Structure formats: C-alpha cells, structure tokens
C-alpha cells in the first residue's frame, strides 16, 4: 500500500506520470533548481524522466495542494548513498525539499517537512533528522529553523559549501 501523508493544506503522495506538466511548470524555473543544486527542467519530457527515475525513489513525495490537486513541489528522504557525511548515520534520515516559486513564503514547505518528519520518526523509526542546503539558500535555512532543526556543521567540497542542520530524536 502506498503511503500518503496529509496536512491541513497538502497531500504528500507518490509522483505520477500525469504530474509531468505541473513539475515542468515549477521545476523549469532556474531560480528553483539553482538553489537546490540541480538544473532547471527543459521540457515536460525531461520532467517525466525525472518522475520515472529520481522521484521514483522510496519516500519521495509530490507536494500537492489539496484545493487545486496540483503538484507544486517535492519533499522526501535523500536516498542512501547520495550523501557522504560522517555525521549522518544509517539510523538517521536526511530530508530534501523544494517548492515552485509562486508558493514561496506561504509556509507550505515547512508544513510538508513537519509532516514528513513526524512520519519518518513514528513509522520508519529514524532517530536524528537532517537537512542540508547550499551556502546562500536562506529560504531553506528558514524552513529548517521553522521545523525545529538547529545548525550542526558546514562542509565544503570542490567549491560547494553546504550547511547541515539536525533535529535530534
């Protein structure tokens, strides 16, 4: 049975092929991808490929507005092996997220992250939860802080600087 997480305004559910157009509408904006370290989507077909590959990973959710039934962002667990940090243990989880630019500042991603964090702790039994973001991504820092994460450390690798925040279990 597939997992669906609901909040007051959102449904977090698996990505569907039918979400490709909506995904392209928001992930095609260079301001969205650049902050997260990925290139803007170039077409609906490109977005469909991302849905079928990257977004097919376990515990990766479309952030869907209940009122509009439209996927406007993504929130999920970073798959094992993607991150090589000595601080993130196997019993921990890292949460990644983004939302389309028209929805910035509306509190939707903090709502999604909080719901996902509650699920990860209660249903998956993960201990410490992590969020990492690139230097200068103040929006992601604010999300982390709103969701109860606190600064832990900074890592630099080949010119990329990432800040790590943790919420202890």
JSON list of N, CA, C and O in Angstrom, two decimals, residues 17 19-29 39-51:
[
{"chain": "A", "resi": 17, "resn": "UNK", "atom": "N", "xyz": [3.01, 9.96, -13.46]},
{"chain": "A", "resi": 17, "resn": "UNK", "atom": "CA", "xyz": [3.37, 10.45, -14.79]},
{"chain": "A", "resi": 17, "resn": "UNK", "atom": "C", "xyz": [2.54, 11.68, -15.16]},
{"chain": "A", "resi": 17, "resn": "UNK", "atom": "O", "xyz": [3.04, 12.59, -15.83]},
{"chain": "A", "resi": 19, "resn": "UNK", "atom": "N", "xyz": [1.82, 14.10, -13.46]},
{"chain": "A", "resi": 19, "resn": "UNK", "atom": "CA", "xyz": [2.34, 15.31, -12.82]},
{"chain": "A", "resi": 19, "resn": "UNK", "atom": "C", "xyz": [3.42, 16.00, -13.64]},
{"chain": "A", "resi": 19, "resn": "UNK", "atom": "O", "xyz": [3.91, 17.06, -13.26]},
{"chain": "A", "resi": 20, "resn": "UNK", "atom": "N", "xyz": [3.81, 15.41, -14.78]},
{"chain": "A", "resi": 20, "resn": "UNK", "atom": "CA", "xyz": [4.95, 15.93, -15.54]},
{"chain": "A", "resi": 20, "resn": "UNK", "atom": "C", "xyz": [4.77, 17.38, -15.97]},
{"chain": "A", "resi": 20, "resn": "UNK", "atom": "O", "xyz": [5.70, 18.19, -15.88]},
{"chain": "A", "resi": 21, "resn": "UNK", "atom": "N", "xyz": [3.58, 17.74, -16.43]},
{"chain": "A", "resi": 21, "resn": "UNK", "atom": "CA", "xyz": [3.35, 19.12, -16.88]},
{"chain": "A", "resi": 21, "resn": "UNK", "atom": "C", "xyz": [3.48, 20.10, -15.71]},
{"chain": "A", "resi": 21, "resn": "UNK", "atom": "O", "xyz": [4.10, 21.16, -15.84]},
{"chain": "A", "resi": 22, "resn": "UNK", "atom": "N", "xyz": [2.89, 19.76, -14.59]},
{"chain": "A", "resi": 22, "resn": "UNK", "atom": "CA", "xyz": [2.98, 20.61, -13.41]},
{"chain": "A", "resi": 22, "resn": "UNK", "atom": "C", "xyz": [4.43, 20.70, -12.93]},
{"chain": "A", "resi": 22, "resn": "UNK", "atom": "O", "xyz": [4.91, 21.78, -12.57]},
{"chain": "A", "resi": 23, "resn": "UNK", "atom": "N", "xyz": [5.11, 19.57, -12.92]},
{"chain": "A", "resi": 23, "resn": "UNK", "atom": "CA", "xyz": [6.51, 19.57, -12.49]},
{"chain": "A", "resi": 23, "resn": "UNK", "atom": "C", "xyz": [7.33, 20.50, -13.39]},
{"chain": "A", "resi": 23, "resn": "UNK", "atom": "O", "xyz": [8.11, 21.32, -12.90]},
{"chain": "A", "resi": 24, "resn": "UNK", "atom": "N", "xyz": [7.14, 20.40, -14.68]},
{"chain": "A", "resi": 24, "resn": "UNK", "atom": "CA", "xyz": [7.89, 21.26, -15.59]},
{"chain": "A", "resi": 24, "resn": "UNK", "atom": "C", "xyz": [7.58, 22.73, -15.35]},
{"chain": "A", "resi": 24, "resn": "UNK", "atom": "O", "xyz": [8.46, 23.59, -15.37]},
{"chain": "A", "resi": 25, "resn": "UNK", "atom": "N", "xyz": [6.29, 23.03, -15.08]},
{"chain": "A", "resi": 25, "resn": "UNK", "atom": "CA", "xyz": [5.87, 24.42, -14.85]},
{"chain": "A", "resi": 25, "resn": "UNK", "atom": "C", "xyz": [6.68, 25.06, -13.71]},
{"chain": "A", "resi": 25, "resn": "UNK", "atom": "O", "xyz": [7.06, 26.22, -13.79]},
{"chain": "A", "resi": 26, "resn": "UNK", "atom": "N", "xyz": [6.96, 24.29, -12.67]},
{"chain": "A", "resi": 26, "resn": "UNK", "atom": "CA", "xyz": [7.67, 24.84, -11.50]},
{"chain": "A", "resi": 26, "resn": "UNK", "atom": "C", "xyz": [9.17, 24.55, -11.51]},
{"chain": "A", "resi": 26, "resn": "UNK", "atom": "O", "xyz": [9.97, 25.40, -11.14]},
{"chain": "A", "resi": 27, "resn": "UNK", "atom": "N", "xyz": [9.56, 23.36, -11.93]},
{"chain": "A", "resi": 27, "resn": "UNK", "atom": "CA", "xyz": [10.98, 22.99, -11.92]},
{"chain": "A", "resi": 27, "resn": "UNK", "atom": "C", "xyz": [11.73, 23.53, -13.13]},
{"chain": "A", "resi": 27, "resn": "UNK", "atom": "O", "xyz": [12.96, 23.47, -13.17]},
{"chain": "A", "resi": 28, "resn": "UNK", "atom": "N", "xyz": [11.01, 24.10, -14.09]},
{"chain": "A", "resi": 28, "resn": "UNK", "atom": "CA", "xyz": [11.64, 24.74, -15.23]},
{"chain": "A", "resi": 28, "resn": "UNK", "atom": "C", "xyz": [12.16, 26.13, -14.90]},
{"chain": "A", "resi": 28, "resn": "UNK", "atom": "O", "xyz": [12.89, 26.73, -15.69]},
{"chain": "A", "resi": 29, "resn": "UNK", "atom": "N", "xyz": [11.80, 26.65, -13.74]},
{"chain": "A", "resi": 29, "resn": "UNK", "atom": "CA", "xyz": [12.26, 27.97, -13.31]},
{"chain": "A", "resi": 29, "resn": "UNK", "atom": "C", "xyz": [13.68, 27.84, -12.76]},
{"chain": "A", "resi": 29, "resn": "UNK", "atom": "O", "xyz": [13.91, 27.13, -11.79]},
{"chain": "A", "resi": 39, "resn": "UNK", "atom": "N", "xyz": [19.84, 21.44, -12.34]},
{"chain": "A", "resi": 39, "resn": "UNK", "atom": "CA", "xyz": [19.49, 22.31, -13.46]},
{"chain": "A", "resi": 39, "resn": "UNK", "atom": "C", "xyz": [17.98, 22.41, -13.65]},
{"chain": "A", "resi": 39, "resn": "UNK", "atom": "O", "xyz": [17.23, 21.46, -13.36]},
{"chain": "A", "resi": 40, "resn": "UNK", "atom": "N", "xyz": [17.55, 23.53, -14.16]},
{"chain": "A", "resi": 40, "resn": "UNK", "atom": "CA", "xyz": [16.13, 23.72, -14.49]},
{"chain": "A", "resi": 40, "resn": "UNK", "atom": "C", "xyz": [15.70, 22.67, -15.50]},
{"chain": "A", "resi": 40, "resn": "UNK", "atom": "O", "xyz": [16.47, 22.28, -16.38]},
{"chain": "A", "resi": 41, "resn": "UNK", "atom": "N", "xyz": [14.47, 22.18, -15.35]},
{"chain": "A", "resi": 41, "resn": "UNK", "atom": "CA", "xyz": [13.95, 21.22, -16.31]},
{"chain": "A", "resi": 41, "resn": "UNK", "atom": "C", "xyz": [13.76, 21.92, -17.64]},
{"chain": "A", "resi": 41, "resn": "UNK", "atom": "O", "xyz": [13.40, 23.10, -17.71]},
{"chain": "A", "resi": 42, "resn": "UNK", "atom": "N", "xyz": [14.00, 21.18, -18.72]},
{"chain": "A", "resi": 42, "resn": "UNK", "atom": "CA", "xyz": [14.00, 21.77, -20.06]},
{"chain": "A", "resi": 42, "resn": "UNK", "atom": "C", "xyz": [12.74, 21.48, -20.86]},
{"chain": "A", "resi": 42, "resn": "UNK", "atom": "O", "xyz": [12.51, 22.10, -21.90]},
{"chain": "A", "resi": 43, "resn": "UNK", "atom": "N", "xyz": [11.91, 20.54, -20.40]},
{"chain": "A", "resi": 43, "resn": "UNK", "atom": "CA", "xyz": [10.70, 20.18, -21.14]},
{"chain": "A", "resi": 43, "resn": "UNK", "atom": "C", "xyz": [9.82, 19.30, -20.25]},
{"chain": "A", "resi": 43, "resn": "UNK", "atom": "O", "xyz": [10.26, 18.78, -19.22]},
{"chain": "A", "resi": 44, "resn": "UNK", "atom": "N", "xyz": [8.59, 19.10, -20.69]},
{"chain": "A", "resi": 44, "resn": "UNK", "atom": "CA", "xyz": [7.69, 18.18, -20.00]},
{"chain": "A", "resi": 44, "resn": "UNK", "atom": "C", "xyz": [8.29, 16.77, -20.03]},
{"chain": "A", "resi": 44, "resn": "UNK", "atom": "O", "xyz": [8.22, 16.02, -19.05]},
{"chain": "A", "resi": 45, "resn": "UNK", "atom": "N", "xyz": [8.91, 16.42, -21.15]},
{"chain": "A", "resi": 45, "resn": "UNK", "atom": "CA", "xyz": [9.53, 15.10, -21.28]},
{"chain": "A", "resi": 45, "resn": "UNK", "atom": "C", "xyz": [10.67, 14.94, -20.27]},
{"chain": "A", "resi": 45, "resn": "UNK", "atom": "O", "xyz": [10.84, 13.86, -19.69]},
{"chain": "A", "resi": 46, "resn": "UNK", "atom": "N", "xyz": [11.45, 15.98, -20.09]},
{"chain": "A", "resi": 46, "resn": "UNK", "atom": "CA", "xyz": [12.53, 15.96, -19.10]},
{"chain": "A", "resi": 46, "resn": "UNK", "atom": "C", "xyz": [11.95, 15.75, -17.70]},
{"chain": "A", "resi": 46, "resn": "UNK", "atom": "O", "xyz": [12.46, 14.94, -16.90]},
{"chain": "A", "resi": 47, "resn": "UNK", "atom": "N", "xyz": [10.86, 16.44, -17.39]},
{"chain": "A", "resi": 47, "resn": "UNK", "atom": "CA", "xyz": [10.22, 16.29, -16.09]},
{"chain": "A", "resi": 47, "resn": "UNK", "atom": "C", "xyz": [9.66, 14.88, -15.91]},
{"chain": "A", "resi": 47, "resn": "UNK", "atom": "O", "xyz": [9.76, 14.30, -14.82]},
{"chain": "A", "resi": 48, "resn": "UNK", "atom": "N", "xyz": [9.11, 14.31, -16.97]},
{"chain": "A", "resi": 48, "resn": "UNK", "atom": "CA", "xyz": [8.59, 12.94, -16.90]},
{"chain": "A", "resi": 48, "resn": "UNK", "atom": "C", "xyz": [9.73, 11.96, -16.60]},
{"chain": "A", "resi": 48, "resn": "UNK", "atom": "O", "xyz": [9.59, 11.04, -15.79]},
{"chain": "A", "resi": 49, "resn": "UNK", "atom": "N", "xyz": [10.88, 12.18, -17.23]},
{"chain": "A", "resi": 49, "resn": "UNK", "atom": "CA", "xyz": [12.04, 11.33, -16.97]},
{"chain": "A", "resi": 49, "resn": "UNK", "atom": "C", "xyz": [12.47, 11.44, -15.50]},
{"chain": "A", "resi": 49, "resn": "UNK", "atom": "O", "xyz": [12.80, 10.44, -14.87]},
{"chain": "A", "resi": 50, "resn": "UNK", "atom": "N", "xyz": [12.46, 12.64, -14.94]},
{"chain": "A", "resi": 50, "resn": "UNK", "atom": "CA", "xyz": [12.81, 12.84, -13.53]},
{"chain": "A", "resi": 50, "resn": "UNK", "atom": "C", "xyz": [11.80, 12.10, -12.63]},
{"chain": "A", "resi": 50, "resn": "UNK", "atom": "O", "xyz": [12.19, 11.46, -11.65]},
{"chain": "A", "resi": 51, "resn": "UNK", "atom": "N", "xyz": [10.52, 12.18, -12.96]},
{"chain": "A", "resi": 51, "resn": "UNK", "atom": "CA", "xyz": [9.50, 11.47, -12.19]},
{"chain": "A", "resi": 51, "resn": "UNK", "atom": "C", "xyz": [9.78, 9.97, -12.19]},
{"chain": "A", "resi": 51, "resn": "UNK", "atom": "O", "xyz": [9.69, 9.30, -11.15]}
]
